[in-house]
CSV table of C-alpha atoms and ligand atoms in Angstrom, one decimal:
chain,number,residue,atom,x,y,z
A,26,UNK,CA,-20.8,17.4,-20.0
A,27,UNK,CA,-20.1,16.6,-16.4
A,28,UNK,CA,-16.5,16.7,-15.1
A,29,UNK,CA,-14.9,13.3,-14.8
A,30,UNK,CA,-12.0,12.1,-12.7
A,31,UNK,CA,-8.5,12.3,-14.4
A,32,UNK,CA,-7.4,9.3,-16.4
A,33,UNK,CA,-5.6,6.7,-14.3
A,34,UNK,CA,-7.3,7.7,-11.0
A,35,UNK,CA,-10.0,6.1,-9.0
A,36,UNK,CA,-12.7,7.1,-6.6
A,37,UNK,CA,-12.8,4.8,-3.6
A,38,UNK,CA,-16.4,5.0,-2.6
A,39,UNK,CA,-18.5,3.5,0.3
A,40,UNK,CA,-18.9,-0.2,-0.4
A,41,UNK,CA,-15.3,-0.4,-1.6
A,42,UNK,CA,-13.6,1.7,1.0
A,43,UNK,CA,-14.3,-1.0,3.6
A,44,UNK,CA,-11.9,-3.3,1.8
A,45,UNK,CA,-9.2,-0.7,1.9
A,46,UNK,CA,-9.8,-0.1,5.6
A,47,UNK,CA,-9.6,-3.8,6.2
A,48,UNK,CA,-6.2,-3.9,4.4
A,49,UNK,CA,-5.0,-0.8,6.2
A,50,UNK,CA,-5.9,-2.3,9.5
A,51,UNK,CA,-3.9,-5.5,8.7
A,52,UNK,CA,-0.9,-3.4,7.6
A,53,UNK,CA,-0.9,-1.4,10.9
A,54,UNK,CA,-1.2,-4.5,12.9
A,55,UNK,CA,1.6,-6.4,11.3
A,56,UNK,CA,3.9,-3.4,11.3
A,57,UNK,CA,3.4,-2.9,15.0
A,58,UNK,CA,4.1,-6.6,15.6
A,59,UNK,CA,7.4,-6.4,13.6
A,60,UNK,CA,8.4,-3.1,15.3
A,61,UNK,CA,7.9,-0.7,12.4
A,62,UNK,CA,6.8,2.9,13.2
A,63,UNK,CA,4.7,4.9,10.8
A,64,UNK,CA,6.3,7.8,8.9
A,65,UNK,CA,4.3,10.4,6.8
A,66,UNK,CA,6.2,12.5,4.4
A,67,UNK,CA,4.8,15.2,2.0
A,68,UNK,CA,3.1,14.0,-1.2
A,69,UNK,CA,5.3,16.5,-3.1
A,70,UNK,CA,9.0,17.0,-2.9
A,71,UNK,CA,11.8,19.0,-4.7
A,72,UNK,CA,12.2,17.4,-8.1
A,73,UNK,CA,15.9,17.0,-7.5
A,74,UNK,CA,15.2,14.4,-4.7
A,75,UNK,CA,13.9,11.9,-7.3
A,76,UNK,CA,16.4,12.9,-10.0
A,77,UNK,CA,19.2,12.1,-7.6
A,78,UNK,CA,17.5,9.3,-5.6
A,79,UNK,CA,15.5,7.3,-8.1
A,80,UNK,CA,18.0,8.1,-10.9
A,81,UNK,CA,18.2,10.0,-14.2
A,82,UNK,CA,18.3,6.9,-16.3
A,83,UNK,CA,15.0,5.4,-15.0
A,84,UNK,CA,11.7,5.4,-16.8
A,85,UNK,CA,10.2,6.9,-13.6
A,86,UNK,CA,12.3,10.0,-13.8
A,87,UNK,CA,12.6,10.3,-17.5
A,88,UNK,CA,9.0,9.7,-18.5
A,89,UNK,CA,6.6,9.4,-15.6
A,90,UNK,CA,6.9,12.2,-13.1
A,91,UNK,CA,4.3,14.8,-12.4
A,92,UNK,CA,6.6,17.8,-12.3
A,93,UNK,CA,5.6,21.5,-12.2
A,94,UNK,CA,6.9,24.8,-11.2
A,95,UNK,CA,5.2,26.3,-8.2
A,96,UNK,CA,4.4,30.0,-7.7
A,97,UNK,CA,7.9,30.5,-6.2
A,98,UNK,CA,9.5,29.0,-9.4
A,99,UNK,CA,10.6,25.9,-7.6
A,100,UNK,CA,10.5,22.6,-9.5
A,101,UNK,CA,8.1,20.3,-7.6
A,102,UNK,CA,7.3,16.7,-8.2
A,103,UNK,CA,4.4,14.6,-6.9
A,104,UNK,CA,6.1,11.6,-5.3
A,105,UNK,CA,6.4,8.6,-7.7
A,106,UNK,CA,7.5,6.4,-4.8
A,107,UNK,CA,8.3,6.6,-1.1
A,108,UNK,CA,11.9,5.5,-0.5
A,109,UNK,CA,13.7,8.7,-1.6
A,110,UNK,CA,11.3,10.7,0.7
A,111,UNK,CA,11.9,8.5,3.7
A,112,UNK,CA,15.7,8.8,3.2
A,113,UNK,CA,15.4,12.5,2.9
A,114,UNK,CA,13.3,12.6,6.1
A,115,UNK,CA,15.8,10.3,7.9
A,116,UNK,CA,18.6,12.8,7.1
A,117,UNK,CA,16.6,16.0,7.6
A,118,UNK,CA,15.2,14.9,11.0
A,119,UNK,CA,18.5,13.4,12.1
A,120,UNK,CA,17.0,10.0,12.7
A,121,UNK,CA,20.6,8.6,12.4
A,122,UNK,CA,21.0,9.8,15.9
A,123,UNK,CA,18.4,7.3,17.2
A,124,UNK,CA,19.1,3.7,18.0
A,125,UNK,CA,19.7,1.9,14.6
A,126,UNK,CA,18.3,0.4,12.6
A,127,UNK,CA,15.3,2.7,12.2
A,128,UNK,CA,12.3,0.7,11.0
A,129,UNK,CA,9.5,2.7,9.3
A,130,UNK,CA,6.5,2.1,7.2
A,131,UNK,CA,4.2,4.3,5.1
A,132,UNK,CA,0.9,4.1,3.4
A,133,UNK,CA,-0.3,6.6,0.8
A,134,UNK,CA,-0.8,7.7,-2.8
A,135,UNK,CA,2.0,7.8,-5.3
A,136,UNK,CA,1.9,9.4,-8.8
A,137,UNK,CA,3.3,8.2,-12.1
A,138,UNK,CA,2.3,9.4,-15.5
A,139,UNK,CA,2.1,5.9,-17.0
A,140,UNK,CA,-0.1,4.5,-19.7
A,141,UNK,CA,-3.1,3.5,-17.7
A,142,UNK,CA,-4.3,-0.1,-18.1
A,143,UNK,CA,-5.6,-2.9,-15.8
A,144,UNK,CA,-3.5,-2.7,-12.6
A,145,UNK,CA,-1.6,0.4,-13.7
A,146,UNK,CA,-2.8,3.7,-12.4
A,147,UNK,CA,-1.5,7.3,-12.4
A,148,UNK,CA,-2.5,7.7,-8.8
A,149,UNK,CA,-2.0,4.4,-6.9
A,150,UNK,CA,-1.4,3.5,-3.3
A,151,UNK,CA,1.6,1.8,-1.7
A,152,UNK,CA,2.3,0.2,1.6
A,153,UNK,CA,6.0,0.4,2.0
A,154,UNK,CA,8.6,-0.2,4.7
A,155,UNK,CA,12.2,0.9,5.0
A,156,UNK,CA,14.9,-0.2,7.4
A,157,UNK,CA,17.7,2.4,7.7
A,158,UNK,CA,21.0,1.8,9.4
A,159,UNK,CA,21.2,-2.0,9.2
A,160,UNK,CA,23.6,-3.8,6.8
A,161,UNK,CA,23.3,-7.3,8.1
A,162,UNK,CA,21.7,-9.9,5.7
A,163,UNK,CA,19.3,-10.7,8.6
A,164,UNK,CA,17.6,-7.4,7.9
A,165,UNK,CA,17.1,-8.5,4.2
A,166,UNK,CA,15.6,-11.8,5.4
A,167,UNK,CA,13.4,-10.2,8.0
A,168,UNK,CA,11.9,-7.7,5.6
A,169,UNK,CA,11.1,-10.5,3.1
A,170,UNK,CA,9.5,-12.4,6.1
A,171,UNK,CA,7.3,-9.5,6.8
A,172,UNK,CA,6.0,-9.4,3.2
A,173,UNK,CA,5.5,-13.2,3.1
A,174,UNK,CA,3.7,-13.2,6.5
A,175,UNK,CA,1.5,-10.3,5.5
A,176,UNK,CA,0.4,-12.0,2.3
A,177,UNK,CA,-0.3,-15.1,4.2
A,178,UNK,CA,-2.3,-13.4,6.8
A,179,UNK,CA,-4.6,-11.7,4.3
A,180,UNK,CA,-5.1,-15.0,2.6
A,181,UNK,CA,-3.3,-14.6,-0.7
A,182,UNK,CA,-2.3,-17.8,-2.5
A,183,UNK,CA,-0.1,-18.8,-5.5
A,184,UNK,CA,2.5,-16.0,-5.0
A,185,UNK,CA,6.1,-16.2,-6.2
A,186,UNK,CA,9.0,-14.6,-4.4
A,187,UNK,CA,11.9,-13.9,-6.7
A,188,UNK,CA,15.3,-12.7,-5.4
A,189,UNK,CA,18.5,-11.6,-7.0
A,190,UNK,CA,21.7,-9.7,-6.1
A,191,UNK,CA,22.5,-6.7,-8.4
A,192,UNK,CA,25.9,-6.3,-6.7
A,193,UNK,CA,27.6,-3.1,-5.5
A,194,UNK,CA,29.2,-0.3,-7.5
A,195,UNK,CA,32.5,-2.2,-7.5
A,196,UNK,CA,31.2,-5.5,-9.0
A,197,UNK,CA,28.7,-3.8,-11.1
A,198,UNK,CA,31.4,-1.9,-13.0
A,199,UNK,CA,32.9,-5.3,-13.9
A,200,UNK,CA,29.4,-6.6,-15.0
A,201,UNK,CA,28.9,-3.5,-17.1
A,202,UNK,CA,32.1,-4.1,-19.1
A,203,UNK,CA,31.3,-7.8,-19.6
A,204,UNK,CA,27.7,-7.1,-20.6
A,205,UNK,CA,28.6,-4.4,-23.0
A,206,UNK,CA,31.1,-6.7,-24.6
A,207,UNK,CA,28.5,-9.4,-25.0
A,208,UNK,CA,25.9,-7.0,-26.4
A,209,UNK,CA,28.3,-5.3,-28.8
A,210,UNK,CA,27.3,-7.6,-31.7
A,211,UNK,CA,23.6,-7.5,-31.3
A,212,UNK,CA,23.3,-3.9,-30.1
A,213,UNK,CA,21.6,-2.7,-33.2
A,214,UNK,CA,18.9,-5.3,-33.0
A,215,UNK,CA,17.8,-4.3,-29.5
A,216,UNK,CA,14.6,-2.3,-29.0
A,217,UNK,CA,15.0,1.5,-29.1
A,218,UNK,CA,14.7,1.6,-25.2
A,219,UNK,CA,17.5,-1.0,-24.8
A,220,UNK,CA,19.7,0.8,-27.4
A,221,UNK,CA,19.3,3.8,-25.1
A,222,UNK,CA,20.1,1.7,-22.1
A,223,UNK,CA,23.2,0.3,-23.7
A,224,UNK,CA,25.3,3.3,-22.7
A,225,UNK,CA,23.2,4.7,-19.9
A,226,UNK,CA,22.3,1.6,-17.8
A,227,UNK,CA,23.0,-1.6,-19.7
A,228,UNK,CA,22.0,-3.8,-16.7
A,229,UNK,CA,18.4,-2.9,-17.3
A,230,UNK,CA,18.5,-4.6,-20.7
A,231,UNK,CA,18.4,-7.9,-18.8
A,232,UNK,CA,14.8,-7.3,-17.6
A,233,UNK,CA,13.4,-5.8,-20.8
A,234,UNK,CA,9.9,-7.2,-21.4
A,235,UNK,CA,10.4,-7.2,-25.2
A,236,UNK,CA,10.6,-10.9,-26.3
A,237,UNK,CA,13.2,-10.2,-29.1
A,238,UNK,CA,15.5,-8.5,-26.6
A,239,UNK,CA,15.0,-11.4,-24.2
A,240,UNK,CA,16.0,-13.8,-26.9
A,241,UNK,CA,19.1,-11.8,-27.8
A,242,UNK,CA,20.2,-11.6,-24.2
A,243,UNK,CA,19.4,-15.2,-23.3
A,244,UNK,CA,23.1,-16.0,-22.5
A,245,UNK,CA,24.2,-12.5,-21.4
A,246,UNK,CA,26.3,-12.3,-18.2
A,247,UNK,CA,24.1,-11.5,-15.2
A,248,UNK,CA,25.2,-9.6,-12.1
A,249,UNK,CA,25.4,-13.0,-10.2
A,250,UNK,CA,28.4,-13.9,-12.5
A,251,UNK,CA,30.5,-10.9,-11.3
A,252,UNK,CA,29.5,-10.6,-7.6
A,253,UNK,CA,32.5,-9.5,-5.4
A,254,UNK,CA,33.2,-11.6,-2.3
A,255,UNK,CA,31.3,-9.3,0.0
A,256,UNK,CA,28.1,-9.2,-2.2
A,257,UNK,CA,28.3,-13.0,-2.8
A,258,UNK,CA,28.5,-13.6,1.0
A,259,UNK,CA,25.7,-11.2,1.6
A,260,UNK,CA,23.5,-13.0,-0.9
A,261,UNK,CA,24.4,-16.5,0.4
A,262,UNK,CA,23.6,-15.4,4.0
A,263,UNK,CA,20.3,-13.8,3.0
A,264,UNK,CA,19.3,-17.1,1.5
A,265,UNK,CA,20.4,-19.1,4.5
A,266,UNK,CA,18.1,-16.9,6.7
A,267,UNK,CA,15.2,-17.2,4.2
A,268,UNK,CA,15.5,-21.0,4.4
A,269,UNK,CA,15.4,-20.8,8.2
A,270,UNK,CA,12.2,-18.8,8.0
A,271,UNK,CA,10.7,-21.3,5.6
A,272,UNK,CA,10.2,-18.9,2.7
A,273,UNK,CA,10.1,-20.5,-0.7
A,274,UNK,CA,11.9,-18.2,-3.1
A,275,UNK,CA,13.2,-18.4,-6.6
A,276,UNK,CA,16.5,-16.9,-7.8
A,277,UNK,CA,15.9,-14.8,-10.9
A,278,UNK,CA,19.3,-13.4,-12.1
A,279,UNK,CA,17.5,-11.2,-14.7
A,280,UNK,CA,15.4,-9.3,-12.3
A,281,UNK,CA,17.2,-6.0,-11.8
A,282,UNK,CA,14.4,-3.7,-10.8
A,283,UNK,CA,13.6,-0.3,-12.5
A,284,UNK,CA,15.1,2.1,-9.9
A,285,UNK,CA,18.7,3.1,-9.9
A,286,UNK,CA,19.4,2.9,-6.2
A,287,UNK,CA,19.5,-0.8,-5.7
A,288,UNK,CA,22.6,-2.6,-4.5
A,289,UNK,CA,23.0,-6.3,-3.4
A,290,UNK,CA,19.6,-7.8,-2.7
A,291,UNK,CA,16.6,-7.1,-5.0
A,292,UNK,CA,13.3,-8.9,-4.8
A,293,UNK,CA,9.8,-9.0,-6.3
A,294,UNK,CA,6.6,-10.8,-5.5
A,295,UNK,CA,4.3,-11.7,-8.4
A,296,UNK,CA,0.7,-13.0,-8.4
A,297,UNK,CA,-1.1,-15.1,-11.0
A,298,UNK,CA,-4.3,-14.1,-12.7
A,299,UNK,CA,-4.3,-10.3,-12.5
A,300,UNK,CA,-2.9,-9.7,-16.0
A,301,UNK,CA,0.4,-8.2,-17.2
A,302,UNK,CA,0.8,-6.0,-14.2
A,303,UNK,CA,1.4,-8.9,-11.9
A,304,UNK,CA,4.1,-7.4,-9.6
A,305,UNK,CA,2.4,-6.8,-6.3
A,306,UNK,CA,5.5,-6.0,-4.3
A,307,UNK,CA,9.1,-5.0,-5.1
A,308,UNK,CA,12.1,-3.9,-3.1
A,309,UNK,CA,15.7,-4.3,-2.3
A,310,UNK,CA,18.8,-2.9,-0.6
A,311,UNK,CA,19.9,0.7,-1.3
A,312,UNK,CA,23.1,1.2,0.7
A,313,UNK,CA,24.2,4.3,-1.2
A,314,UNK,CA,21.0,6.2,-1.3
A,315,UNK,CA,21.0,8.2,1.9
A,316,UNK,CA,24.5,9.5,1.1
A,317,UNK,CA,23.5,10.2,-2.5
A,318,UNK,CA,20.9,12.7,-1.3
A,319,UNK,CA,23.2,14.4,1.1
A,320,UNK,CA,23.0,12.3,4.3
A,321,UNK,CA,25.6,10.3,6.2
A,322,UNK,CA,26.6,6.9,4.7
A,323,UNK,CA,23.8,4.6,5.8
A,324,UNK,CA,22.7,1.2,4.6
A,325,UNK,CA,19.1,0.7,3.8
A,326,UNK,CA,16.6,-1.8,2.5
A,327,UNK,CA,12.9,-1.8,1.9
A,328,UNK,CA,9.9,-2.7,-0.2
A,329,UNK,CA,6.6,-1.3,-1.5
A,330,UNK,CA,3.4,-3.1,-2.5
A,331,UNK,CA,0.6,-1.7,-4.7
A,332,UNK,CA,-2.7,-1.9,-2.8
A,333,UNK,CA,-4.8,-1.7,-5.9
A,334,UNK,CA,-3.1,-4.9,-7.2
A,335,UNK,CA,-3.4,-6.7,-3.9
A,336,UNK,CA,-7.1,-5.9,-3.7
A,337,UNK,CA,-7.5,-7.2,-7.2
A,338,UNK,CA,-5.7,-10.5,-6.3
A,339,UNK,CA,-7.9,-10.8,-3.2
A,340,UNK,CA,-11.0,-10.3,-5.4
A,341,UNK,CA,-9.8,-12.9,-7.9
A,342,UNK,CA,-9.1,-15.4,-5.2
A,343,UNK,CA,-12.4,-14.5,-3.4
A,344,UNK,CA,-10.6,-13.7,-0.2
A,345,UNK,CA,-13.1,-12.8,2.5
A,346,UNK,CA,-12.2,-9.3,3.6
A,347,UNK,CA,-15.3,-7.5,4.8
A,348,UNK,CA,-15.1,-6.9,8.5
A,349,UNK,CA,-18.2,-7.4,10.6
A,350,UNK,CA,-19.9,-4.0,10.7
A,351,UNK,CA,-21.9,-3.3,13.8
A,352,UNK,CA,-25.5,-2.8,12.8
A,353,UNK,CA,-26.8,0.6,13.9
A,354,UNK,CA,-29.7,1.6,16.0
A,355,UNK,CA,-32.1,3.8,14.0
A,356,UNK,CA,-34.3,6.3,15.7
A,357,UNK,CA,-37.7,7.0,14.0
A,358,UNK,CA,-39.3,10.1,15.5
A,359,UNK,CA,-42.7,11.6,14.6
A,360,UNK,CA,-43.4,15.2,15.2
A,361,UNK,CA,-41.1,18.1,16.2
A,362,UNK,CA,-41.1,17.4,20.0
A,363,UNK,CA,-40.2,13.7,19.4
A,364,UNK,CA,-37.6,14.7,16.8
A,365,UNK,CA,-35.9,16.9,19.4
A,366,UNK,CA,-36.0,14.1,22.0
A,367,UNK,CA,-34.8,11.7,19.4
A,368,UNK,CA,-31.9,14.0,18.5
A,369,UNK,CA,-30.9,14.2,22.2
A,370,UNK,CA,-31.1,10.4,22.5
A,371,UNK,CA,-29.0,10.0,19.4
A,372,UNK,CA,-26.2,11.9,21.1
A,373,UNK,CA,-26.5,9.8,24.2
A,374,UNK,CA,-26.3,6.5,22.4
A,375,UNK,CA,-23.3,7.6,20.4
A,376,UNK,CA,-21.5,8.8,23.5
A,377,UNK,CA,-22.1,5.3,24.9
A,378,UNK,CA,-20.4,3.9,21.9
A,379,UNK,CA,-23.5,2.6,20.1
A,380,UNK,CA,-23.6,3.3,16.3
A,381,UNK,CA,-26.9,5.3,15.9
A,382,UNK,CA,-28.5,7.2,13.1
A,383,UNK,CA,-31.8,9.0,12.5
A,384,UNK,CA,-33.7,10.2,9.4
A,385,UNK,CA,-32.5,13.7,8.5
A,386,UNK,CA,-35.1,14.4,5.7
A,387,UNK,CA,-38.3,14.7,7.7
A,388,UNK,CA,-39.8,11.5,6.4
A,389,UNK,CA,-43.1,9.9,7.7
A,390,UNK,CA,-43.0,6.7,9.7
A,391,UNK,CA,-43.2,4.4,6.7
A,392,UNK,CA,-40.3,6.2,5.1
A,393,UNK,CA,-38.3,6.1,8.3
A,394,UNK,CA,-38.9,2.3,8.7
A,395,UNK,CA,-37.7,1.8,5.1
A,396,UNK,CA,-34.6,3.9,5.9
A,397,UNK,CA,-34.0,1.6,8.9
A,398,UNK,CA,-34.3,-1.4,6.7
A,399,UNK,CA,-31.7,-0.1,4.2
A,400,UNK,CA,-29.4,0.8,7.0
A,401,UNK,CA,-29.7,-2.8,8.2
A,402,UNK,CA,-30.7,-1.6,11.6
A,403,UNK,CA,-30.6,-4.1,14.5
A,404,UNK,CA,-33.1,-2.0,16.6
A,405,UNK,CA,-35.5,0.8,15.6
A,406,UNK,CA,-36.6,3.1,18.4
A,407,UNK,CA,-40.0,4.6,17.5
A,408,UNK,CA,-40.9,7.8,19.3
A,409,UNK,CA,-44.2,9.7,18.8
A,410,UNK,CA,-46.1,12.3,20.8
A,411,UNK,CA,-48.0,9.5,22.7
A,412,UNK,CA,-44.8,7.7,23.8
A,413,UNK,CA,-43.1,11.0,24.6
A,414,UNK,CA,-46.0,12.1,26.9
A,415,UNK,CA,-45.6,8.7,28.8
A,416,UNK,CA,-41.7,9.0,28.7
A,417,UNK,CA,-41.6,5.6,26.8
A,418,UNK,CA,-40.1,4.5,23.6
A,419,UNK,CA,-41.1,1.6,21.3
A,420,UNK,CA,-38.1,-0.7,20.6
A,421,UNK,CA,-38.5,-2.9,17.5
A,422,UNK,CA,-36.1,-5.8,17.3
A,423,UNK,CA,-35.5,-6.1,13.5
A,424,UNK,CA,-34.1,-9.6,13.7
A,425,UNK,CA,-36.8,-11.2,15.8
A,426,UNK,CA,-39.6,-9.0,14.4
A,427,UNK,CA,-40.8,-8.2,17.9
A,428,UNK,CA,-41.4,-5.0,19.7
A,429,UNK,CA,-41.9,-3.7,23.2
A,430,UNK,CA,-42.1,-0.5,25.1
A,431,UNK,CA,-39.2,0.6,27.4
A,432,UNK,CA,-39.0,3.7,29.6
A,433,UNK,CA,-36.9,6.4,27.9
A,434,UNK,CA,-34.5,6.6,30.8
A,435,UNK,CA,-33.7,2.9,30.6
A,436,UNK,CA,-33.3,2.6,26.8
A,437,UNK,CA,-29.5,3.2,26.8
A,438,UNK,CA,-28.9,0.5,29.4
A,439,UNK,CA,-31.3,-1.8,27.5
A,440,UNK,CA,-29.4,-1.4,24.2
A,441,UNK,CA,-26.0,-1.7,25.8
A,442,UNK,CA,-27.0,-4.8,27.6
A,443,UNK,CA,-28.5,-6.4,24.5
A,444,UNK,CA,-25.9,-5.4,22.0
A,445,UNK,CA,-23.1,-6.5,24.4
A,446,UNK,CA,-24.7,-9.9,24.8
A,447,UNK,CA,-24.7,-10.4,21.1
A,448,UNK,CA,-20.9,-9.7,20.7
B,13,HAM,P1,8.2,-0.3,-7.5
B,13,HAM,O1,8.5,-1.6,-8.0
B,13,HAM,O2,8.3,0.8,-8.5
B,13,HAM,O3,9.1,0.0,-6.3
B,13,HAM,O4,6.7,-0.2,-7.0
B,13,HAM,C1,6.3,-1.1,-5.9
B,13,HAM,C2,4.9,-1.7,-6.2
B,13,HAM,O5,4.0,-0.6,-6.4
B,13,HAM,C3,4.8,-2.5,-7.5
B,13,HAM,O6,5.2,-3.8,-7.3
B,13,HAM,C4,3.3,-2.4,-7.8
B,13,HAM,O7,2.6,-3.3,-7.0
B,13,HAM,C5,3.0,-1.0,-7.3
B,13,HAM,N1,2.9,-0.1,-8.5
B,13,HAM,C6,4.0,0.6,-9.1
B,13,HAM,N2,3.5,1.3,-10.1
B,13,HAM,C7,2.2,1.2,-10.1
B,13,HAM,C8,1.1,1.8,-10.9
B,13,HAM,N3,1.4,2.6,-11.9
B,13,HAM,N4,-0.1,1.4,-10.7
B,13,HAM,C9,-0.4,0.5,-9.7
B,13,HAM,N5,0.5,0.0,-8.9
B,13,HAM,C10,1.8,0.3,-9.1
B,13,HAM,C11,9.1,1.2,-5.5
B,13,HAM,O8,8.3,2.0,-5.6
B,13,HAM,C12,10.2,1.2,-4.5
B,13,HAM,N6,10.1,2.5,-3.8
B,13,HAM,C13,10.1,0.0,-3.6
B,13,HAM,C14,11.2,0.0,-2.5
B,13,HAM,C15,11.0,0.4,-1.2
B,13,HAM,N7,12.4,-0.3,-2.7
B,13,HAM,C16,13.1,-0.2,-1.6
B,13,HAM,N8,12.3,0.3,-0.7
């Protein structure tokens, strides 16, 4: 049997890759306009980074990490997300010495050992952005604006932005007590995961997807009930700025997010029509994270969106995303001398910025013309011994179905002239 790709992974092949490239182009464009610089971190890190950063009580760390010992007996993990790595890089490269806040974005594969299903992969790709060194609620609003603007630009419709405040360690301690008091009576009826969460991280019970847990916790106290003055002010200011920016959001007091580092603002964007895995973007503030992994006390906020899910929404909504591809010039050469001349000409045309290809399999004229057809050539240059001896080339205009002879030394200028006029 032939070898197949691992479960939960995908090959992105020609025909599909163009959609990814389109998305990536839009990402780079908007990030540059909003003043975000790209950061690239390793796809694997010391396991401890995620244990301390993402948190020991999360599903990601407990169940989903690709962890292995390397040949030097170090525990290594394929990154399940990008935020912890960006915070590590911020500290390790002393980015705190630069003008603050530092605004960075990343694009790349993440790895989670999850049960694969529609929209949920073991290797998936995120576009994420992080702002480090800014605690003002204006930063929270600006980052949500970027997300909203991005989705608008790529033409997505029917999205819902949900926000919440999960508070800070001080007000969360109060919430924990109140929530545990509330849950005391129904604790044994919760699902096994939530029973586990009861002592480890009770707040996460609030966004359990199990309908019976949801029913039992319908009237449970949320983090919004116990926000301290500072967190409440931060949340109110963030909303004020979101209103100024014209962003329609919904407050969801039960959305607490599945990573431990969040404080204050948390948010998610969901899309309709792509099934159960409908979260296309998630993020929030993580003011304690840089310090948690050994850096200086630094506020931070960011988001990440799943590119596979975004592409799936774009497909469902029939969003046009194929960029215009410049049709190539195809050189059809007959005989070795013409092939050599054709090969030289190919280099010349490419140097001049014209996409150009030629048959590499030694096909006859008919085969080469068929090849030109499949490549959707705009022009075919036909070169045989006869043309070569007269230093001419036949130019066939595939759109008009006409052909003419042009001197070989004028062909580059001719093509440049004609293709430029069409642009
Ligand atoms: P997250 O919610 O775990 O947050 O993931 C962000 C997005 O990645 C999700 O909304 C979803 O679109 C996509 N995603 C997650 N898991 C999968 C999967 N198995 N298959 C396909 N797509 C997936 C984070 O990763 C945080 N680091 C976000 C953040 C940045 N918070 C602050 N800064």
